mmCIF file of C-alpha atoms in Angstrom:
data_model
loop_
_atom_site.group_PDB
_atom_site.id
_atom_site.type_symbol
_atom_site.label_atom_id
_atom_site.label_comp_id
_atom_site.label_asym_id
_atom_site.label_seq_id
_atom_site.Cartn_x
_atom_site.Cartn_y
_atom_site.Cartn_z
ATOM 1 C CA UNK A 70 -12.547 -11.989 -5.100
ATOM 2 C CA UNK A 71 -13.831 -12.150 -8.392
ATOM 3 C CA UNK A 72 -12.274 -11.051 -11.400
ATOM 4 C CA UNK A 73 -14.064 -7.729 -13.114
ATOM 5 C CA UNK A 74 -13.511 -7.159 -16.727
ATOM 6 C CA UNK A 75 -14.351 -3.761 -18.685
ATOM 7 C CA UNK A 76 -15.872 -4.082 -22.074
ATOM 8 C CA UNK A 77 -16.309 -1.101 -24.327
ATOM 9 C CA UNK A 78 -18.235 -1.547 -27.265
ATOM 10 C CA UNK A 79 -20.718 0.434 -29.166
ATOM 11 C CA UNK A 80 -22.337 -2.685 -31.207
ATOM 12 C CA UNK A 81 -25.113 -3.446 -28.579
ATOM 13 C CA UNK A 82 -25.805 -7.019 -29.752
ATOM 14 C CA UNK A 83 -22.372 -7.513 -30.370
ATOM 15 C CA UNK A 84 -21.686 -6.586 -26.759
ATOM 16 C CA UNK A 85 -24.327 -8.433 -25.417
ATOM 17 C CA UNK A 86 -23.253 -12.030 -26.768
ATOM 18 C CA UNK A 87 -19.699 -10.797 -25.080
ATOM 19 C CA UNK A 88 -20.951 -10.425 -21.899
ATOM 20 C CA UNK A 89 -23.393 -13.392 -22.195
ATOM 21 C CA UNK A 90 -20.491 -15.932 -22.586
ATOM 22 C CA UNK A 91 -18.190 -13.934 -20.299
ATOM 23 C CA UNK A 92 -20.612 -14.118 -16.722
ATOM 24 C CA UNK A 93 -21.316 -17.993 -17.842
ATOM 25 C CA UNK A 94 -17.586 -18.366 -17.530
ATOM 26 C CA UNK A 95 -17.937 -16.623 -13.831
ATOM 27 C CA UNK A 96 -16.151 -12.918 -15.078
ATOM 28 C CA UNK A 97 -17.841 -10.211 -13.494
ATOM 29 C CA UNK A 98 -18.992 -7.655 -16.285
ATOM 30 C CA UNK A 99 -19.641 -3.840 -17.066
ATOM 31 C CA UNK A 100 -20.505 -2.785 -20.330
ATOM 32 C CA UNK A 101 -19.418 0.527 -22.173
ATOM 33 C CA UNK A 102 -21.055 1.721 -25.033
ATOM 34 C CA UNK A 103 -19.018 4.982 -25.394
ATOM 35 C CA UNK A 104 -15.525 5.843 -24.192
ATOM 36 C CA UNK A 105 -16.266 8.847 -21.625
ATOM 37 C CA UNK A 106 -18.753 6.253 -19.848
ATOM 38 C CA UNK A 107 -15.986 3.496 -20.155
ATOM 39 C CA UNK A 108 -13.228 6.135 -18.834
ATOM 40 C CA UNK A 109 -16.127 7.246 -15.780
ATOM 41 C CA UNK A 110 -16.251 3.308 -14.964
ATOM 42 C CA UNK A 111 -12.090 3.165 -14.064
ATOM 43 C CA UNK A 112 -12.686 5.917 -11.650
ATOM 44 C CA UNK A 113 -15.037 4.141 -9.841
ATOM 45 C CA UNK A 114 -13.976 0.606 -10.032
ATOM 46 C CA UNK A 115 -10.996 -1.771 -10.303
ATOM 47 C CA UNK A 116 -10.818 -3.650 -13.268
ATOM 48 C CA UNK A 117 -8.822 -6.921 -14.044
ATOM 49 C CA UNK A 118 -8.874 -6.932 -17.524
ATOM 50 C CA UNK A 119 -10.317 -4.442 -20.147
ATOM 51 C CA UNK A 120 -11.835 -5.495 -23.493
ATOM 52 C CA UNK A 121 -11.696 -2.530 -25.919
ATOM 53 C CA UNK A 122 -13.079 -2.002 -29.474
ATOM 54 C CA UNK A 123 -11.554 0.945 -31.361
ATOM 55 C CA UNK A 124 -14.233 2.955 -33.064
ATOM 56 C CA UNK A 125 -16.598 4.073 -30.794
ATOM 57 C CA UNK A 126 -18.062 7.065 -29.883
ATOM 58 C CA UNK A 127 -16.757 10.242 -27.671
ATOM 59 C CA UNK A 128 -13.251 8.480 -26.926
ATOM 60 C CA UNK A 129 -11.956 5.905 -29.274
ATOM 61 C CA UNK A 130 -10.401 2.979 -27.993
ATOM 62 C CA UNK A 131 -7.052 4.195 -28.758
ATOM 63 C CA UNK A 132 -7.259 7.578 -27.204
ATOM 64 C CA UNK A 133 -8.953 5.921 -23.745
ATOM 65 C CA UNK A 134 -6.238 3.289 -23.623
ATOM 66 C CA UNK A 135 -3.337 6.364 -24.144
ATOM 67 C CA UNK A 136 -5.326 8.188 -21.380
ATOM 68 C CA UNK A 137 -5.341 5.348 -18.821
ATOM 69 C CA UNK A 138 -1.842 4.354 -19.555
ATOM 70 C CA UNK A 139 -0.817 8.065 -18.728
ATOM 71 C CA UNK A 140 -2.270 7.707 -15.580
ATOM 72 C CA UNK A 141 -0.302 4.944 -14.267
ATOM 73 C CA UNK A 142 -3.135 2.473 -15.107
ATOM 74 C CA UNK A 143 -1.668 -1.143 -16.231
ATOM 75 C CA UNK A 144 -4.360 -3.122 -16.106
ATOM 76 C CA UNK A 145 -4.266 -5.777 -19.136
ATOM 77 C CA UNK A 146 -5.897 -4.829 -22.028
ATOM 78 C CA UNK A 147 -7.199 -6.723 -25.071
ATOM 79 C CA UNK A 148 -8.372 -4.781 -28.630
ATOM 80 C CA UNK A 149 -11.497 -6.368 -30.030
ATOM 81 C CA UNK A 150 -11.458 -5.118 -33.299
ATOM 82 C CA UNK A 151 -12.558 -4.997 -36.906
ATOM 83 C CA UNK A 152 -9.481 -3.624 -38.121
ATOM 84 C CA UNK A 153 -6.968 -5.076 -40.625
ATOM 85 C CA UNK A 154 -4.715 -2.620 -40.887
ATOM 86 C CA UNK A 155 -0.998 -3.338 -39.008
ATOM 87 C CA UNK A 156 -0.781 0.825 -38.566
ATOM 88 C CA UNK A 157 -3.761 0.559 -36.056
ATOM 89 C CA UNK A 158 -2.500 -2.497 -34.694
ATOM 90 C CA UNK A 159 1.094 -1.363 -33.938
ATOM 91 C CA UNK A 160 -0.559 1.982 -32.759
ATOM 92 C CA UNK A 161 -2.745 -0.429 -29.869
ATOM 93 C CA UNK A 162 0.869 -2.238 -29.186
ATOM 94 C CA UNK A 163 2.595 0.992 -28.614
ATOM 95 C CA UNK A 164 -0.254 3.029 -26.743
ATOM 96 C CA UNK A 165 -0.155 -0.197 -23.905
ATOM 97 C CA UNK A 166 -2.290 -2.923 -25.033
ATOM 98 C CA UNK A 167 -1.011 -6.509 -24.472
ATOM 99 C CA UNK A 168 -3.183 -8.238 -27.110
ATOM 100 C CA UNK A 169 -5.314 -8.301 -29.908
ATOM 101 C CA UNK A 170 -7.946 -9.902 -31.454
ATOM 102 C CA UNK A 171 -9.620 -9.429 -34.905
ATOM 103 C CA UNK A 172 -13.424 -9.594 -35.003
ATOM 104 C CA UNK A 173 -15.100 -11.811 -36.387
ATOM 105 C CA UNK A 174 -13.533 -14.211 -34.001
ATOM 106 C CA UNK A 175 -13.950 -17.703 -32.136
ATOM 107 C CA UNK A 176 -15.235 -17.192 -28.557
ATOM 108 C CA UNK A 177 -12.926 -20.017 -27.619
ATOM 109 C CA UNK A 178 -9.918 -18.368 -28.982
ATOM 110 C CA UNK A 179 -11.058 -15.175 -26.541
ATOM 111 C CA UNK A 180 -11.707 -17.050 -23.377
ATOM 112 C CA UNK A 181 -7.954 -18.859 -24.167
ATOM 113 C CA UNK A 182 -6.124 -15.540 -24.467
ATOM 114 C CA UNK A 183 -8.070 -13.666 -21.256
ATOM 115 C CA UNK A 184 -7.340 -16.712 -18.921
ATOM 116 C CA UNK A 185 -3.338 -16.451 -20.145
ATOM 117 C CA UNK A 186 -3.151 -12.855 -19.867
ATOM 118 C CA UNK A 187 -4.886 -12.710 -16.493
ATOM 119 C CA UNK A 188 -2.501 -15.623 -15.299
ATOM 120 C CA UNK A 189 0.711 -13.030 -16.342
ATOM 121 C CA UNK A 190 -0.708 -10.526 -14.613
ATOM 122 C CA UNK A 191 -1.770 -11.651 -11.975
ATOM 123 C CA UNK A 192 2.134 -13.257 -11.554
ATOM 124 C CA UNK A 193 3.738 -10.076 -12.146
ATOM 125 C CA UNK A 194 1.195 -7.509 -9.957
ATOM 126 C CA UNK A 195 0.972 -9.745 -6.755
ATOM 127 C CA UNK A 196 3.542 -10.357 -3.806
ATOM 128 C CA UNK A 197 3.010 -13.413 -1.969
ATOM 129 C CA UNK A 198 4.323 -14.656 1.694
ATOM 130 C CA UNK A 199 2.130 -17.671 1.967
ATOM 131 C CA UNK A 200 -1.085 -17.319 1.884
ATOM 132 C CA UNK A 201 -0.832 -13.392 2.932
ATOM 133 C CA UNK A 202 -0.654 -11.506 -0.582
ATOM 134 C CA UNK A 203 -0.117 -8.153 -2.104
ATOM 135 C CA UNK A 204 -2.518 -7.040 -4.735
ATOM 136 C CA UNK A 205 -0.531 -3.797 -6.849
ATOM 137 C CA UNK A 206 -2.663 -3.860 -9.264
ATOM 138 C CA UNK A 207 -5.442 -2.985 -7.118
ATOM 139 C CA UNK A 208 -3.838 -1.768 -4.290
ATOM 140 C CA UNK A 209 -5.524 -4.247 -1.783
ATOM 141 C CA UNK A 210 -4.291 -6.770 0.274
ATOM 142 C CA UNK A 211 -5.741 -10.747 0.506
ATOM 143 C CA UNK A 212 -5.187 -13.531 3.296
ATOM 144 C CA UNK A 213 -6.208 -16.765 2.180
ATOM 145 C CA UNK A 214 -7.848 -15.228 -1.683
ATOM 146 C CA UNK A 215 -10.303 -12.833 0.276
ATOM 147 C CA UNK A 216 -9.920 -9.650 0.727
ATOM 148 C CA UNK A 217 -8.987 -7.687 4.129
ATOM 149 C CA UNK A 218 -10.718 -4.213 4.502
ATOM 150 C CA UNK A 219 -8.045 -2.286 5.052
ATOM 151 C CA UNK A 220 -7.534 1.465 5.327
ATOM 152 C CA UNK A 221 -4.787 3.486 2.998
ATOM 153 C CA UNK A 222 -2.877 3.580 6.146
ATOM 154 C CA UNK A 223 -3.091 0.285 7.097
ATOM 155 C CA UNK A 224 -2.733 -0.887 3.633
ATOM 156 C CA UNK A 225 0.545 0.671 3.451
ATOM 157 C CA UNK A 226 1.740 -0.398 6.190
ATOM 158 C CA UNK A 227 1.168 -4.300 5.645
ATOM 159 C CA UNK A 228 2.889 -3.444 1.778
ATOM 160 C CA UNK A 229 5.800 -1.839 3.931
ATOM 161 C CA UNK A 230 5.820 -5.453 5.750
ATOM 162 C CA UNK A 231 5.251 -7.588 2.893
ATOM 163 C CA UNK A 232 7.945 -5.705 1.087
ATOM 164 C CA UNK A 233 10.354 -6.580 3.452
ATOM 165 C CA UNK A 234 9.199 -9.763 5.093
ATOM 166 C CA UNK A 235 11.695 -12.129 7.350
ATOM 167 C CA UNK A 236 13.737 -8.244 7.793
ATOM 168 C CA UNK A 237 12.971 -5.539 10.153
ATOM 169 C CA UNK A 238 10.948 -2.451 9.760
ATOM 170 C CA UNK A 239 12.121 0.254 11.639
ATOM 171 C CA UNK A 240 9.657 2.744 13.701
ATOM 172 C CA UNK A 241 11.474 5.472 10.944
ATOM 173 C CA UNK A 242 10.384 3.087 7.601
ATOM 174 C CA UNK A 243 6.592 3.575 9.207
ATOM 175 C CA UNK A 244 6.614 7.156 9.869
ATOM 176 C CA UNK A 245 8.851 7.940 6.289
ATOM 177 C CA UNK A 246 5.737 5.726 4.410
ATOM 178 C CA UNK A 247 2.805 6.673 6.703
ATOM 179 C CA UNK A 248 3.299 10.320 7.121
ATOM 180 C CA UNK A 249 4.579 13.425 5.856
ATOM 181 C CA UNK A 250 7.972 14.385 7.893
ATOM 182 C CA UNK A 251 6.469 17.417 9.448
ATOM 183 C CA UNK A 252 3.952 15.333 11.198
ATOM 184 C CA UNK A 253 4.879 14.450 14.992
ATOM 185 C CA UNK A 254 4.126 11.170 15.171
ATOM 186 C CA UNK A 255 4.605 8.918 19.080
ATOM 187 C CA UNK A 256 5.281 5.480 19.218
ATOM 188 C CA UNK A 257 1.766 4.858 20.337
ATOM 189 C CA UNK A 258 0.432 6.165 17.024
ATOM 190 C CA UNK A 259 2.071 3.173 15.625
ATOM 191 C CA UNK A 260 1.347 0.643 17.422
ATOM 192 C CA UNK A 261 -2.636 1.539 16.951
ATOM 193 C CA UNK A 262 -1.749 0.410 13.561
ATOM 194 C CA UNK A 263 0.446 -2.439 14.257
ATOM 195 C CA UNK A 264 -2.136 -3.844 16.314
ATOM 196 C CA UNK A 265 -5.162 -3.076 13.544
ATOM 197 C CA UNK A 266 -2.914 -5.242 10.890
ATOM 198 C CA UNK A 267 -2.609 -8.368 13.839
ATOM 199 C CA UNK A 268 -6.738 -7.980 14.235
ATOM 200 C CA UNK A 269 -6.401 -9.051 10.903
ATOM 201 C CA UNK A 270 -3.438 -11.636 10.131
ATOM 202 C CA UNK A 271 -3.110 -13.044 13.549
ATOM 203 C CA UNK A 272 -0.578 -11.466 16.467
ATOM 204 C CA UNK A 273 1.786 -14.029 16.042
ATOM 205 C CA UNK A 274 2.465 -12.813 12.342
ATOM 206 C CA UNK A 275 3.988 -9.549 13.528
ATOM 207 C CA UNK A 276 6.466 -9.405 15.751
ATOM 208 C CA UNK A 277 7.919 -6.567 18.003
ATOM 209 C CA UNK A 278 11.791 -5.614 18.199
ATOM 210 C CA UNK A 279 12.005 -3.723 21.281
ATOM 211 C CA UNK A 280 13.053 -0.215 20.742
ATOM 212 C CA UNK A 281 13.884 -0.907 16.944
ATOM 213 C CA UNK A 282 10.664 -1.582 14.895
ATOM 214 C CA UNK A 283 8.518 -4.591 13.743
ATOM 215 C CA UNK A 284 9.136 -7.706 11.774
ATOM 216 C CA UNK A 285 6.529 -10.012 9.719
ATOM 217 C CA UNK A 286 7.457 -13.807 10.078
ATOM 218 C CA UNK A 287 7.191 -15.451 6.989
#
């Protein structure tokens, strides 16, 4: 799965160079000029990383990072800007951001600091038993680095099992994180689901507890 960075910036040529050395390095790339178009893009996509300058038009940089940050969004975020002033800069730290850099600066010195922030991330947002992984930050799950299409449902269900691999999940754990209590839900409802996840990971990876629940063998 490849890694998608935002970058908002009104300076076309400026942005262009950007996103130049950025897909040579293999990142994929959209380009903002304005903040409503760059706060549109989050709705439709997940993002890895986003690059944002500060003065640019409709939302500012600071405002869209506040914005995001209010909605539960933590995706990494590094300022590209012109200013000098440590206000603005402590304002950036504060609102979210995780990093700064002050234009003009040395393309290496970007491409150093998005590979070490992506590595923390990446650490701190994904749950790993072997090669079987969940993605928080983008609410997916991965066997073997690639992707498995997974429904909400099914997604939270293999997060339930993830969560508490090696233990068991009880038939009440699904229904409590799967549906709302009113719903009547029969044990064949679950299985459907059960059975969906072992399409995917292999039926040896989930095991049944007769009359109790489920387990996943790490």
């Amino acid at each position: 799965m490849s890694t998608k960075i935002l970058l908002l910036e009104d300076d076309l040529l400026f942005g262009e160079s950007i996103m130049d050395l950025l897909e040579e390095e293999g990142f994929e790339m959209i380009h903002c000029r304005n903040g409503q178009e760059a706060l549109d893009e989050t709705y439709k996509n997940h993002f890895d990383l986003y690059l944002l300058d500060i003065n640019v038009p409709l939302i500012d940089g600071l405002s869209l990072l506040k914005e995001l940050r209010r909605a539960n969004d933590t995706t990494p975020t590094i300022y590209l800007t012109s200013h000098q002033e440590i206000e603005k800069i402590s304002q950036a730290f504060e609102i979210g951001a995780d990093d700064y850099l002050k234009k003009p600066f040395n393309t290496d010195e970007l491409l150093v600091r998005i590979h070490a922030l992506l590595r923390r991330s990446k650490g701190k947002n994904r749950l790993c038993i072997g090669e079987l992984c969940l993605d928080e930050l983008h609410k997916c799950i991965l066997l073997a680095g690639k992707e498995i299409p997974f429904s909400l449902k099914e997604y939270q269900l293999m997060s339930l099992f993830i969560r508490n691999a090696g233990e068991i999940v009880t038939k009440e754990m699904i229904m409590d994180t799967l549906w709302n209590p009113s719903e009547m839900i029969s044990d064949g409802a679950i299985r459907v689901y059960v059975n969906r996840l072992k399409q995917e990971i292999g039926s040896e990876s989930i095991v049944n507890i007769r009359g109790v629940g489920y387990r996943l063998v790490p």
